[in-house]
Amino acid sequence: MALIGAGTMSATLGALLRRLQPDWQIEIFERLEGPALESSDAWNNAGTGHSALCELNYSPKTADGDVDITKAVSVNEKFQVSRQFWSYAVENTILGDPTEWIRPVPHMSFVAGEAGQEYLRKRYDRLAGHPLFPGMGHTTDFGELERLVPLMARGRSADQPFALSHFENGTDVNFGALTRQFVKYLTRTGTEVHYQNQVKDLERNTDGTWRLTVANRHTGDERTVDAKFVFVGAGGGALHLLQKSGIPEIKGIGGFPVGGQWLRCTNPDLVDQHQAKVYSQASVGAPPMSVPHLDTRVIDGKKGLLFGPFAGWTPKFLKMGSFMDLPSSIRPGNLLPMANIGLTEMGLVKYLITELAKNHGARVETLRDFVPSAQDGEWEKVVAGQRVQVIKPNGRGGTLEFGTAVVNAADGSIAGLLGASPGASTAVDAMVDVLQRCFPSRFADWKPALEEMIPSLGRDLAAEEGLFAEQFERSTRTLKLDQRA
């Protein structure tokens, strides 16, 4: 088994396979000097633990003015799958101290104006009675705003219409630290991890296995490795490798890179006044990836605040990638879908141009919608990780998708993950999907073990309130989410 990339996806799949088939040989190839240094790194993503408690793009307004919670329920359920597997992993010493990578942080949604109030109230009415969204609160009272998020209330007029929905049981996840714990488990159970080793090419052998050409980035030496199964968990690098594999399932698929930037604050006086992840609505015409949010982050035991994201643009598919990443991904089959995006996604184009024109002062001015009293000198710019949005063919054109997608060969010998948010938060569900797609003849035999790891496997948590409550309480206890700092 060859896993390409030492990020959250490969580490999760490796841990699942190690429990299911402890006798299988697994090797991980990572182009950088350690695990989780690209998209999984703590400063390269928001670490929200996407469960749709606060992310308004998962519960969009419909054409008739209602609110559609279908995606919110789906994303929430997938995050519960992650929580269950993480709990199993802690209980079985696969993972160590969970406080190193997951903390309880309230999740909230904030809107301003009367139209925002109406939308958020409808969303609250749809979610408040749902089994997967227990304990939801909602307020338009300024005194409650001052109590819950004092930094956002400071300097704000009490007469300005607003609404705030809130959950106490949200989380902040350091996916970098989580990944490193998984990789430690894999190495101590016999997995070989090769750092500074970049997979340059993939070629199918005559017997259906795969030959990987691997270059040592220190010495420049190349070697070949044969594998019966390959998983491409290389983040933005996955598209190129899947294209090189030549599998027909990747034909026509392209990628659109979008960078990210944050404003970060580490001033303890300000950090102590905001203990929450607060999401709002994207501006009119802006894409879902632009949803602004003000987040409490706990990284390596240190608290800070992040605000953003502010988009950047570069043709790189990885933060530490090449300016040739985008041009070299263009193929005859995906040229039209990719070109079509420039014509059909004018909101995205306009958003990127506007974002690229912003200086530090303009970014802080945007922040003042959340923190009216924000001062330029209190916040610094941090560059986030690259995200590559999937472009899929659609007739003669293409469709830009804002999510994650598994691509696998028909024979199950190779699979890869493309796309972005909710990404790492739903890694366990995505990797179980990979197992089911790529190992159909073994999946039935694996199912009892998988059900031990993930008790809700194959079941509808939304329809089984008792099961959800039982597993949520278990994971809260096991992951020490009942212990507040």
JSON list of N, CA and C in Angstrom, two decimals, residues 48-120:
[
{"chain": "A", "resi": 48, "resn": "THR", "atom": "N", "xyz": [-12.01, 24.59, 12.40]},
{"chain": "A", "resi": 48, "resn": "THR", "atom": "CA", "xyz": [-13.32, 24.77, 13.02]},
{"chain": "A", "resi": 48, "resn": "THR", "atom": "C", "xyz": [-13.93, 23.45, 13.49]},
{"chain": "A", "resi": 49, "resn": "GLY", "atom": "N", "xyz": [-13.53, 22.34, 12.90]},
{"chain": "A", "resi": 49, "resn": "GLY", "atom": "CA", "xyz": [-14.25, 21.12, 13.22]},
{"chain": "A", "resi": 49, "resn": "GLY", "atom": "C", "xyz": [-15.64, 21.26, 12.62]},
{"chain": "A", "resi": 50, "resn": "HIS", "atom": "N", "xyz": [-15.67, 21.31, 11.28]},
{"chain": "A", "resi": 50, "resn": "HIS", "atom": "CA", "xyz": [-16.90, 21.67, 10.58]},
{"chain": "A", "resi": 50, "resn": "HIS", "atom": "C", "xyz": [-18.03, 20.69, 10.90]},
{"chain": "A", "resi": 51, "resn": "SER", "atom": "N", "xyz": [-19.00, 21.17, 11.65]},
{"chain": "A", "resi": 51, "resn": "SER", "atom": "CA", "xyz": [-20.18, 20.38, 11.98]},
{"chain": "A", "resi": 51, "resn": "SER", "atom": "C", "xyz": [-21.45, 21.14, 11.65]},
{"chain": "A", "resi": 52, "resn": "ALA", "atom": "N", "xyz": [-21.31, 22.23, 10.88]},
{"chain": "A", "resi": 52, "resn": "ALA", "atom": "CA", "xyz": [-22.43, 23.04, 10.39]},
{"chain": "A", "resi": 52, "resn": "ALA", "atom": "C", "xyz": [-23.21, 23.71, 11.51]},
{"chain": "A", "resi": 53, "resn": "LEU", "atom": "N", "xyz": [-22.59, 23.84, 12.68]},
{"chain": "A", "resi": 53, "resn": "LEU", "atom": "CA", "xyz": [-23.25, 24.54, 13.78]},
{"chain": "A", "resi": 53, "resn": "LEU", "atom": "C", "xyz": [-23.31, 26.04, 13.49]},
{"chain": "A", "resi": 54, "resn": "CYS", "atom": "N", "xyz": [-22.28, 26.55, 12.83]},
{"chain": "A", "resi": 54, "resn": "CYS", "atom": "CA", "xyz": [-22.20, 28.00, 12.65]},
{"chain": "A", "resi": 54, "resn": "CYS", "atom": "C", "xyz": [-21.99, 28.43, 11.20]},
{"chain": "A", "resi": 55, "resn": "GLU", "atom": "N", "xyz": [-21.62, 27.52, 10.31]},
{"chain": "A", "resi": 55, "resn": "GLU", "atom": "CA", "xyz": [-21.26, 27.87, 8.95]},
{"chain": "A", "resi": 55, "resn": "GLU", "atom": "C", "xyz": [-22.52, 28.07, 8.12]},
{"chain": "A", "resi": 56, "resn": "LEU", "atom": "N", "xyz": [-22.82, 29.32, 7.81]},
{"chain": "A", "resi": 56, "resn": "LEU", "atom": "CA", "xyz": [-24.09, 29.64, 7.17]},
{"chain": "A", "resi": 56, "resn": "LEU", "atom": "C", "xyz": [-24.16, 29.18, 5.72]},
{"chain": "A", "resi": 57, "resn": "ASN", "atom": "N", "xyz": [-23.01, 28.95, 5.07]},
{"chain": "A", "resi": 57, "resn": "ASN", "atom": "CA", "xyz": [-23.05, 28.47, 3.69]},
{"chain": "A", "resi": 57, "resn": "ASN", "atom": "C", "xyz": [-23.57, 27.04, 3.59]},
{"chain": "A", "resi": 58, "resn": "TYR", "atom": "N", "xyz": [-23.63, 26.31, 4.72]},
{"chain": "A", "resi": 58, "resn": "TYR", "atom": "CA", "xyz": [-24.20, 24.97, 4.71]},
{"chain": "A", "resi": 58, "resn": "TYR", "atom": "C", "xyz": [-25.72, 24.98, 4.91]},
{"chain": "A", "resi": 59, "resn": "SER", "atom": "N", "xyz": [-26.29, 26.13, 5.16]},
{"chain": "A", "resi": 59, "resn": "SER", "atom": "CA", "xyz": [-27.75, 26.24, 5.31]},
{"chain": "A", "resi": 59, "resn": "SER", "atom": "C", "xyz": [-28.22, 27.47, 4.53]},
{"chain": "A", "resi": 60, "resn": "PRO", "atom": "N", "xyz": [-28.18, 27.39, 3.19]},
{"chain": "A", "resi": 60, "resn": "PRO", "atom": "CA", "xyz": [-28.46, 28.55, 2.36]},
{"chain": "A", "resi": 60, "resn": "PRO", "atom": "C", "xyz": [-29.94, 28.93, 2.32]},
{"chain": "A", "resi": 61, "resn": "LYS", "atom": "N", "xyz": [-30.15, 30.18, 1.99]},
{"chain": "A", "resi": 61, "resn": "LYS", "atom": "CA", "xyz": [-31.50, 30.67, 1.78]},
{"chain": "A", "resi": 61, "resn": "LYS", "atom": "C", "xyz": [-31.99, 30.16, 0.43]},
{"chain": "A", "resi": 62, "resn": "THR", "atom": "N", "xyz": [-33.24, 29.70, 0.38]},
{"chain": "A", "resi": 62, "resn": "THR", "atom": "CA", "xyz": [-33.80, 29.18, -0.86]},
{"chain": "A", "resi": 62, "resn": "THR", "atom": "C", "xyz": [-34.48, 30.28, -1.65]},
{"chain": "A", "resi": 63, "resn": "ALA", "atom": "N", "xyz": [-34.87, 29.95, -2.88]},
{"chain": "A", "resi": 63, "resn": "ALA", "atom": "CA", "xyz": [-35.49, 30.95, -3.75]},
{"chain": "A", "resi": 63, "resn": "ALA", "atom": "C", "xyz": [-36.79, 31.47, -3.19]},
{"chain": "A", "resi": 64, "resn": "ASP", "atom": "N", "xyz": [-37.50, 30.64, -2.41]},
{"chain": "A", "resi": 64, "resn": "ASP", "atom": "CA", "xyz": [-38.78, 31.08, -1.85]},
{"chain": "A", "resi": 64, "resn": "ASP", "atom": "C", "xyz": [-38.63, 31.72, -0.48]},
{"chain": "A", "resi": 65, "resn": "GLY", "atom": "N", "xyz": [-37.37, 31.96, -0.06]},
{"chain": "A", "resi": 65, "resn": "GLY", "atom": "CA", "xyz": [-37.13, 32.65, 1.20]},
{"chain": "A", "resi": 65, "resn": "GLY", "atom": "C", "xyz": [-36.99, 31.75, 2.41]},
{"chain": "A", "resi": 66, "resn": "ASP", "atom": "N", "xyz": [-37.10, 30.44, 2.22]},
{"chain": "A", "resi": 66, "resn": "ASP", "atom": "CA", "xyz": [-36.91, 29.50, 3.32]},
{"chain": "A", "resi": 66, "resn": "ASP", "atom": "C", "xyz": [-35.41, 29.21, 3.49]},
{"chain": "A", "resi": 67, "resn": "VAL", "atom": "N", "xyz": [-35.07, 28.29, 4.36]},
{"chain": "A", "resi": 67, "resn": "VAL", "atom": "CA", "xyz": [-33.69, 27.90, 4.59]},
{"chain": "A", "resi": 67, "resn": "VAL", "atom": "C", "xyz": [-33.56, 26.40, 4.40]},
{"chain": "A", "resi": 68, "resn": "ASP", "atom": "N", "xyz": [-32.59, 25.97, 3.60]},
{"chain": "A", "resi": 68, "resn": "ASP", "atom": "CA", "xyz": [-32.36, 24.56, 3.31]},
{"chain": "A", "resi": 68, "resn": "ASP", "atom": "C", "xyz": [-31.25, 24.04, 4.22]},
{"chain": "A", "resi": 69, "resn": "ILE", "atom": "N", "xyz": [-31.58, 23.10, 5.10]},
{"chain": "A", "resi": 69, "resn": "ILE", "atom": "CA", "xyz": [-30.60, 22.58, 6.05]},
{"chain": "A", "resi": 69, "resn": "ILE", "atom": "C", "xyz": [-30.05, 21.22, 5.64]},
{"chain": "A", "resi": 70, "resn": "THR", "atom": "N", "xyz": [-30.33, 20.78, 4.41]},
{"chain": "A", "resi": 70, "resn": "THR", "atom": "CA", "xyz": [-29.91, 19.45, 3.97]},
{"chain": "A", "resi": 70, "resn": "THR", "atom": "C", "xyz": [-28.40, 19.25, 4.10]},
{"chain": "A", "resi": 71, "resn": "LYS", "atom": "N", "xyz": [-27.62, 20.21, 3.59]},
{"chain": "A", "resi": 71, "resn": "LYS", "atom": "CA", "xyz": [-26.16, 20.06, 3.65]},
{"chain": "A", "resi": 71, "resn": "LYS", "atom": "C", "xyz": [-25.65, 20.19, 5.09]},
{"chain": "A", "resi": 72, "resn": "ALA", "atom": "N", "xyz": [-26.29, 21.04, 5.87]},
{"chain": "A", "resi": 72, "resn": "ALA", "atom": "CA", "xyz": [-25.89, 21.19, 7.27]},
{"chain": "A", "resi": 72, "resn": "ALA", "atom": "C", "xyz": [-26.01, 19.87, 8.01]},
{"chain": "A", "resi": 73, "resn": "VAL", "atom": "N", "xyz": [-27.10, 19.16, 7.80]},
{"chain": "A", "resi": 73, "resn": "VAL", "atom": "CA", "xyz": [-27.31, 17.87, 8.45]},
{"chain": "A", "resi": 73, "resn": "VAL", "atom": "C", "xyz": [-26.26, 16.87, 7.97]},
{"chain": "A", "resi": 74, "resn": "SER", "atom": "N", "xyz": [-25.98, 16.85, 6.67]},
{"chain": "A", "resi": 74, "resn": "SER", "atom": "CA", "xyz": [-25.01, 15.92, 6.11]},
{"chain": "A", "resi": 74, "resn": "SER", "atom": "C", "xyz": [-23.60, 16.16, 6.66]},
{"chain": "A", "resi": 75, "resn": "VAL", "atom": "N", "xyz": [-23.18, 17.42, 6.68]},
{"chain": "A", "resi": 75, "resn": "VAL", "atom": "CA", "xyz": [-21.85, 17.76, 7.19]},
{"chain": "A", "resi": 75, "resn": "VAL", "atom": "C", "xyz": [-21.74, 17.44, 8.69]},
{"chain": "A", "resi": 76, "resn": "ASN", "atom": "N", "xyz": [-22.78, 17.75, 9.44]},
{"chain": "A", "resi": 76, "resn": "ASN", "atom": "CA", "xyz": [-22.78, 17.47, 10.87]},
{"chain": "A", "resi": 76, "resn": "ASN", "atom": "C", "xyz": [-22.62, 15.97, 11.12]},
{"chain": "A", "resi": 77, "resn": "GLU", "atom": "N", "xyz": [-23.38, 15.17, 10.38]},
{"chain": "A", "resi": 77, "resn": "GLU", "atom": "CA", "xyz": [-23.31, 13.72, 10.58]},
{"chain": "A", "resi": 77, "resn": "GLU", "atom": "C", "xyz": [-21.92, 13.18, 10.26]},
{"chain": "A", "resi": 78, "resn": "LYS", "atom": "N", "xyz": [-21.29, 13.72, 9.22]},
{"chain": "A", "resi": 78, "resn": "LYS", "atom": "CA", "xyz": [-19.94, 13.27, 8.87]},
{"chain": "A", "resi": 78, "resn": "LYS", "atom": "C", "xyz": [-18.93, 13.65, 9.96]},
{"chain": "A", "resi": 79, "resn": "PHE", "atom": "N", "xyz": [-19.13, 14.81, 10.58]},
{"chain": "A", "resi": 79, "resn": "PHE", "atom": "CA", "xyz": [-18.22, 15.18, 11.67]},
{"chain": "A", "resi": 79, "resn": "PHE", "atom": "C", "xyz": [-18.42, 14.27, 12.87]},
{"chain": "A", "resi": 80, "resn": "GLN", "atom": "N", "xyz": [-19.65, 13.82, 13.11]},
{"chain": "A", "resi": 80, "resn": "GLN", "atom": "CA", "xyz": [-19.88, 12.88, 14.20]},
{"chain": "A", "resi": 80, "resn": "GLN", "atom": "C", "xyz": [-19.13, 11.56, 13.95]},
{"chain": "A", "resi": 81, "resn": "VAL", "atom": "N", "xyz": [-19.02, 11.16, 12.68]},
{"chain": "A", "resi": 81, "resn": "VAL", "atom": "CA", "xyz": [-18.24, 9.98, 12.34]},
{"chain": "A", "resi": 81, "resn": "VAL", "atom": "C", "xyz": [-16.79, 10.17, 12.74]},
{"chain": "A", "resi": 82, "resn": "SER", "atom": "N", "xyz": [-16.25, 11.36, 12.47]},
{"chain": "A", "resi": 82, "resn": "SER", "atom": "CA", "xyz": [-14.87, 11.67, 12.88]},
{"chain": "A", "resi": 82, "resn": "SER", "atom": "C", "xyz": [-14.73, 11.59, 14.39]},
{"chain": "A", "resi": 83, "resn": "ARG", "atom": "N", "xyz": [-15.66, 12.22, 15.11]},
{"chain": "A", "resi": 83, "resn": "ARG", "atom": "CA", "xyz": [-15.59, 12.20, 16.58]},
{"chain": "A", "resi": 83, "resn": "ARG", "atom": "C", "xyz": [-15.61, 10.78, 17.12]},
{"chain": "A", "resi": 84, "resn": "GLN", "atom": "N", "xyz": [-16.43, 9.92, 16.53]},
{"chain": "A", "resi": 84, "resn": "GLN", "atom": "CA", "xyz": [-16.51, 8.55, 17.01]},
{"chain": "A", "resi": 84, "resn": "GLN", "atom": "C", "xyz": [-15.20, 7.80, 16.79]},
{"chain": "A", "resi": 85, "resn": "PHE", "atom": "N", "xyz": [-14.62, 7.96, 15.60]},
{"chain": "A", "resi": 85, "resn": "PHE", "atom": "CA", "xyz": [-13.36, 7.27, 15.34]},
{"chain": "A", "resi": 85, "resn": "PHE", "atom": "C", "xyz": [-12.24, 7.83, 16.20]},
{"chain": "A", "resi": 86, "resn": "TRP", "atom": "N", "xyz": [-12.20, 9.15, 16.38]},
{"chain": "A", "resi": 86, "resn": "TRP", "atom": "CA", "xyz": [-11.19, 9.73, 17.26]},
{"chain": "A", "resi": 86, "resn": "TRP", "atom": "C", "xyz": [-11.34, 9.20, 18.68]},
{"chain": "A", "resi": 87, "resn": "SER", "atom": "N", "xyz": [-12.58, 9.04, 19.13]},
{"chain": "A", "resi": 87, "resn": "SER", "atom": "CA", "xyz": [-12.82, 8.50, 20.48]},
{"chain": "A", "resi": 87, "resn": "SER", "atom": "C", "xyz": [-12.28, 7.08, 20.58]},
{"chain": "A", "resi": 88, "resn": "TYR", "atom": "N", "xyz": [-12.60, 6.27, 19.59]},
{"chain": "A", "resi": 88, "resn": "TYR", "atom": "CA", "xyz": [-12.07, 4.90, 19.55]},
{"chain": "A", "resi": 88, "resn": "TYR", "atom": "C", "xyz": [-10.55, 4.92, 19.57]},
{"chain": "A", "resi": 89, "resn": "ALA", "atom": "N", "xyz": [-9.97, 5.83, 18.78]},
{"chain": "A", "resi": 89, "resn": "ALA", "atom": "CA", "xyz": [-8.51, 5.90, 18.68]},
{"chain": "A", "resi": 89, "resn": "ALA", "atom": "C", "xyz": [-7.88, 6.29, 20.02]},
{"chain": "A", "resi": 90, "resn": "VAL", "atom": "N", "xyz": [-8.52, 7.18, 20.77]},
{"chain": "A", "resi": 90, "resn": "VAL", "atom": "CA", "xyz": [-8.00, 7.56, 22.09]},
{"chain": "A", "resi": 90, "resn": "VAL", "atom": "C", "xyz": [-8.14, 6.39, 23.05]},
{"chain": "A", "resi": 91, "resn": "GLU", "atom": "N", "xyz": [-9.29, 5.73, 23.03]},
{"chain": "A", "resi": 91, "resn": "GLU", "atom": "CA", "xyz": [-9.54, 4.60, 23.93]},
{"chain": "A", "resi": 91, "resn": "GLU", "atom": "C", "xyz": [-8.59, 3.44, 23.67]},
{"chain": "A", "resi": 92, "resn": "ASN", "atom": "N", "xyz": [-8.10, 3.33, 22.45]},
{"chain": "A", "resi": 92, "resn": "ASN", "atom": "CA", "xyz": [-7.24, 2.20, 22.08]},
{"chain": "A", "resi": 92, "resn": "ASN", "atom": "C", "xyz": [-5.79, 2.61, 21.84]},
{"chain": "A", "resi": 93, "resn": "THR", "atom": "N", "xyz": [-5.40, 3.75, 22.40]},
{"chain": "A", "resi": 93, "resn": "THR", "atom": "CA", "xyz": [-4.02, 4.27, 22.39]},
{"chain": "A", "resi": 93, "resn": "THR", "atom": "C", "xyz": [-3.45, 4.45, 20.98]},
{"chain": "A", "resi": 94, "resn": "ILE", "atom": "N", "xyz": [-4.33, 4.58, 19.99]},
{"chain": "A", "resi": 94, "resn": "ILE", "atom": "CA", "xyz": [-3.87, 4.99, 18.66]},
{"chain": "A", "resi": 94, "resn": "ILE", "atom": "C", "xyz": [-3.48, 6.46, 18.71]},
{"chain": "A", "resi": 95, "resn": "LEU", "atom": "N", "xyz": [-4.30, 7.22, 19.39]},
{"chain": "A", "resi": 95, "resn": "LEU", "atom": "CA", "xyz": [-4.04, 8.64, 19.62]},
{"chain": "A", "resi": 95, "resn": "LEU", "atom": "C", "xyz": [-3.71, 8.86, 21.09]},
{"chain": "A", "resi": 96, "resn": "GLY", "atom": "N", "xyz": [-2.93, 9.91, 21.35]},
{"chain": "A", "resi": 96, "resn": "GLY", "atom": "CA", "xyz": [-2.57, 10.25, 22.72]},
{"chain": "A", "resi": 96, "resn": "GLY", "atom": "C", "xyz": [-3.53, 11.27, 23.32]},
{"chain": "A", "resi": 97, "resn": "ASP", "atom": "N", "xyz": [-2.99, 12.19, 24.08]},
{"chain": "A", "resi": 97, "resn": "ASP", "atom": "CA", "xyz": [-3.80, 13.18, 24.80]},
{"chain": "A", "resi": 97, "resn": "ASP", "atom": "C", "xyz": [-4.59, 14.03, 23.81]},
{"chain": "A", "resi": 98, "resn": "PRO", "atom": "N", "xyz": [-5.94, 13.96, 23.86]},
{"chain": "A", "resi": 98, "resn": "PRO", "atom": "CA", "xyz": [-6.73, 14.72, 22.89]},
{"chain": "A", "resi": 98, "resn": "PRO", "atom": "C", "xyz": [-6.67, 16.23, 23.10]},
{"chain": "A", "resi": 99, "resn": "THR", "atom": "N", "xyz": [-6.30, 16.67, 24.29]},
{"chain": "A", "resi": 99, "resn": "THR", "atom": "CA", "xyz": [-6.24, 18.12, 24.51]},
{"chain": "A", "resi": 99, "resn": "THR", "atom": "C", "xyz": [-5.13, 18.77, 23.71]},
{"chain": "A", "resi": 100, "resn": "GLU", "atom": "N", "xyz": [-4.24, 17.97, 23.12]},
{"chain": "A", "resi": 100, "resn": "GLU", "atom": "CA", "xyz": [-3.19, 18.51, 22.25]},
{"chain": "A", "resi": 100, "resn": "GLU", "atom": "C", "xyz": [-3.75, 18.95, 20.90]},
{"chain": "A", "resi": 101, "resn": "TRP", "atom": "N", "xyz": [-4.95, 18.44, 20.54]},
{"chain": "A", "resi": 101, "resn": "TRP", "atom": "CA", "xyz": [-5.45, 18.75, 19.20]},
{"chain": "A", "resi": 101, "resn": "TRP", "atom": "C", "xyz": [-6.94, 19.09, 19.12]},
{"chain": "A", "resi": 102, "resn": "ILE", "atom": "N", "xyz": [-7.69, 18.95, 20.21]},
{"chain": "A", "resi": 102, "resn": "ILE", "atom": "CA", "xyz": [-9.10, 19.33, 20.15]},
{"chain": "A", "resi": 102, "resn": "ILE", "atom": "C", "xyz": [-9.50, 19.99, 21.46]},
{"chain": "A", "resi": 103, "resn": "ARG", "atom": "N", "xyz": [-10.22, 21.10, 21.36]},
{"chain": "A", "resi": 103, "resn": "ARG", "atom": "CA", "xyz": [-10.67, 21.86, 22.52]},
{"chain": "A", "resi": 103, "resn": "ARG", "atom": "C", "xyz": [-12.12, 22.27, 22.33]},
{"chain": "A", "resi": 104, "resn": "PRO", "atom": "N", "xyz": [-12.87, 22.41, 23.43]},
{"chain": "A", "resi": 104, "resn": "PRO", "atom": "CA", "xyz": [-14.23, 22.93, 23.31]},
{"chain": "A", "resi": 104, "resn": "PRO", "atom": "C", "xyz": [-14.22, 24.44, 23.07]},
{"chain": "A", "resi": 105, "resn": "VAL", "atom": "N", "xyz": [-14.88, 24.88, 22.05]},
{"chain": "A", "resi": 105, "resn": "VAL", "atom": "CA", "xyz": [-15.01, 26.30, 21.73]},
{"chain": "A", "resi": 105, "resn": "VAL", "atom": "C", "xyz": [-16.43, 26.52, 21.20]},
{"chain": "A", "resi": 106, "resn": "PRO", "atom": "N", "xyz": [-17.21, 27.43, 21.76]},
{"chain": "A", "resi": 106, "resn": "PRO", "atom": "CA", "xyz": [-18.56, 27.69, 21.25]},
{"chain": "A", "resi": 106, "resn": "PRO", "atom": "C", "xyz": [-18.53, 28.09, 19.78]},
{"chain": "A", "resi": 107, "resn": "HIS", "atom": "N", "xyz": [-19.54, 27.65, 19.03]},
{"chain": "A", "resi": 107, "resn": "HIS", "atom": "CA", "xyz": [-19.72, 28.02, 17.63]},
{"chain": "A", "resi": 107, "resn": "HIS", "atom": "C", "xyz": [-20.93, 28.94, 17.52]},
{"chain": "A", "resi": 108, "resn": "MET", "atom": "N", "xyz": [-20.77, 30.05, 16.80]},
{"chain": "A", "resi": 108, "resn": "MET", "atom": "CA", "xyz": [-21.84, 31.04, 16.71]},
{"chain": "A", "resi": 108, "resn": "MET", "atom": "C", "xyz": [-21.98, 31.56, 15.29]},
{"chain": "A", "resi": 109, "resn": "SER", "atom": "N", "xyz": [-23.18, 32.05, 14.98]},
{"chain": "A", "resi": 109, "resn": "SER", "atom": "CA", "xyz": [-23.46, 32.69, 13.69]},
{"chain": "A", "resi": 109, "resn": "SER", "atom": "C", "xyz": [-23.95, 34.10, 13.97]},
{"chain": "A", "resi": 110, "resn": "PHE", "atom": "N", "xyz": [-23.37, 35.07, 13.26]},
{"chain": "A", "resi": 110, "resn": "PHE", "atom": "CA", "xyz": [-23.70, 36.48, 13.51]},
{"chain": "A", "resi": 110, "resn": "PHE", "atom": "C", "xyz": [-24.11, 37.14, 12.20]},
{"chain": "A", "resi": 111, "resn": "VAL", "atom": "N", "xyz": [-25.20, 37.89, 12.23]},
{"chain": "A", "resi": 111, "resn": "VAL", "atom": "CA", "xyz": [-25.63, 38.67, 11.07]},
{"chain": "A", "resi": 111, "resn": "VAL", "atom": "C", "xyz": [-26.06, 40.05, 11.54]},
{"chain": "A", "resi": 112, "resn": "ALA", "atom": "N", "xyz": [-25.94, 41.03, 10.65]},
{"chain": "A", "resi": 112, "resn": "ALA", "atom": "CA", "xyz": [-26.37, 42.39, 10.95]},
{"chain": "A", "resi": 112, "resn": "ALA", "atom": "C", "xyz": [-27.50, 42.77, 9.99]},
{"chain": "A", "resi": 113, "resn": "GLY", "atom": "N", "xyz": [-28.35, 43.71, 10.44]},
{"chain": "A", "resi": 113, "resn": "GLY", "atom": "CA", "xyz": [-29.43, 44.19, 9.59]},
{"chain": "A", "resi": 113, "resn": "GLY", "atom": "C", "xyz": [-30.69, 43.36, 9.73]},
{"chain": "A", "resi": 114, "resn": "GLU", "atom": "N", "xyz": [-31.79, 43.94, 9.31]},
{"chain": "A", "resi": 114, "resn": "GLU", "atom": "CA", "xyz": [-33.09, 43.28, 9.47]},
{"chain": "A", "resi": 114, "resn": "GLU", "atom": "C", "xyz": [-33.23, 42.05, 8.57]},
{"chain": "A", "resi": 115, "resn": "ALA", "atom": "N", "xyz": [-32.71, 42.13, 7.34]},
{"chain": "A", "resi": 115, "resn": "ALA", "atom": "CA", "xyz": [-32.77, 40.97, 6.45]},
{"chain": "A", "resi": 115, "resn": "ALA", "atom": "C", "xyz": [-31.97, 39.81, 7.03]},
{"chain": "A", "resi": 116, "resn": "GLY", "atom": "N", "xyz": [-30.79, 40.12, 7.61]},
{"chain": "A", "resi": 116, "resn": "GLY", "atom": "CA", "xyz": [-30.00, 39.10, 8.27]},
{"chain": "A", "resi": 116, "resn": "GLY", "atom": "C", "xyz": [-30.72, 38.48, 9.45]},
{"chain": "A", "resi": 117, "resn": "GLN", "atom": "N", "xyz": [-31.40, 39.32, 10.23]},
{"chain": "A", "resi": 117, "resn": "GLN", "atom": "CA", "xyz": [-32.17, 38.82, 11.36]},
{"chain": "A", "resi": 117, "resn": "GLN", "atom": "C", "xyz": [-33.24, 37.83, 10.91]},
{"chain": "A", "resi": 118, "resn": "GLU", "atom": "N", "xyz": [-33.93, 38.17, 9.82]},
{"chain": "A", "resi": 118, "resn": "GLU", "atom": "CA", "xyz": [-34.99, 37.30, 9.33]},
{"chain": "A", "resi": 118, "resn": "GLU", "atom": "C", "xyz": [-34.44, 35.95, 8.89]},
{"chain": "A", "resi": 119, "resn": "TYR", "atom": "N", "xyz": [-33.31, 35.98, 8.14]},
{"chain": "A", "resi": 119, "resn": "TYR", "atom": "CA", "xyz": [-32.70, 34.74, 7.69]},
{"chain": "A", "resi": 119, "resn": "TYR", "atom": "C", "xyz": [-32.25, 33.88, 8.87]},
{"chain": "A", "resi": 120, "resn": "LEU", "atom": "N", "xyz": [-31.53, 34.48, 9.81]},
{"chain": "A", "resi": 120, "resn": "LEU", "atom": "CA", "xyz": [-30.98, 33.69, 10.90]},
{"chain": "A", "resi": 120, "resn": "LEU", "atom": "C", "xyz": [-32.08, 33.12, 11.79]}
]
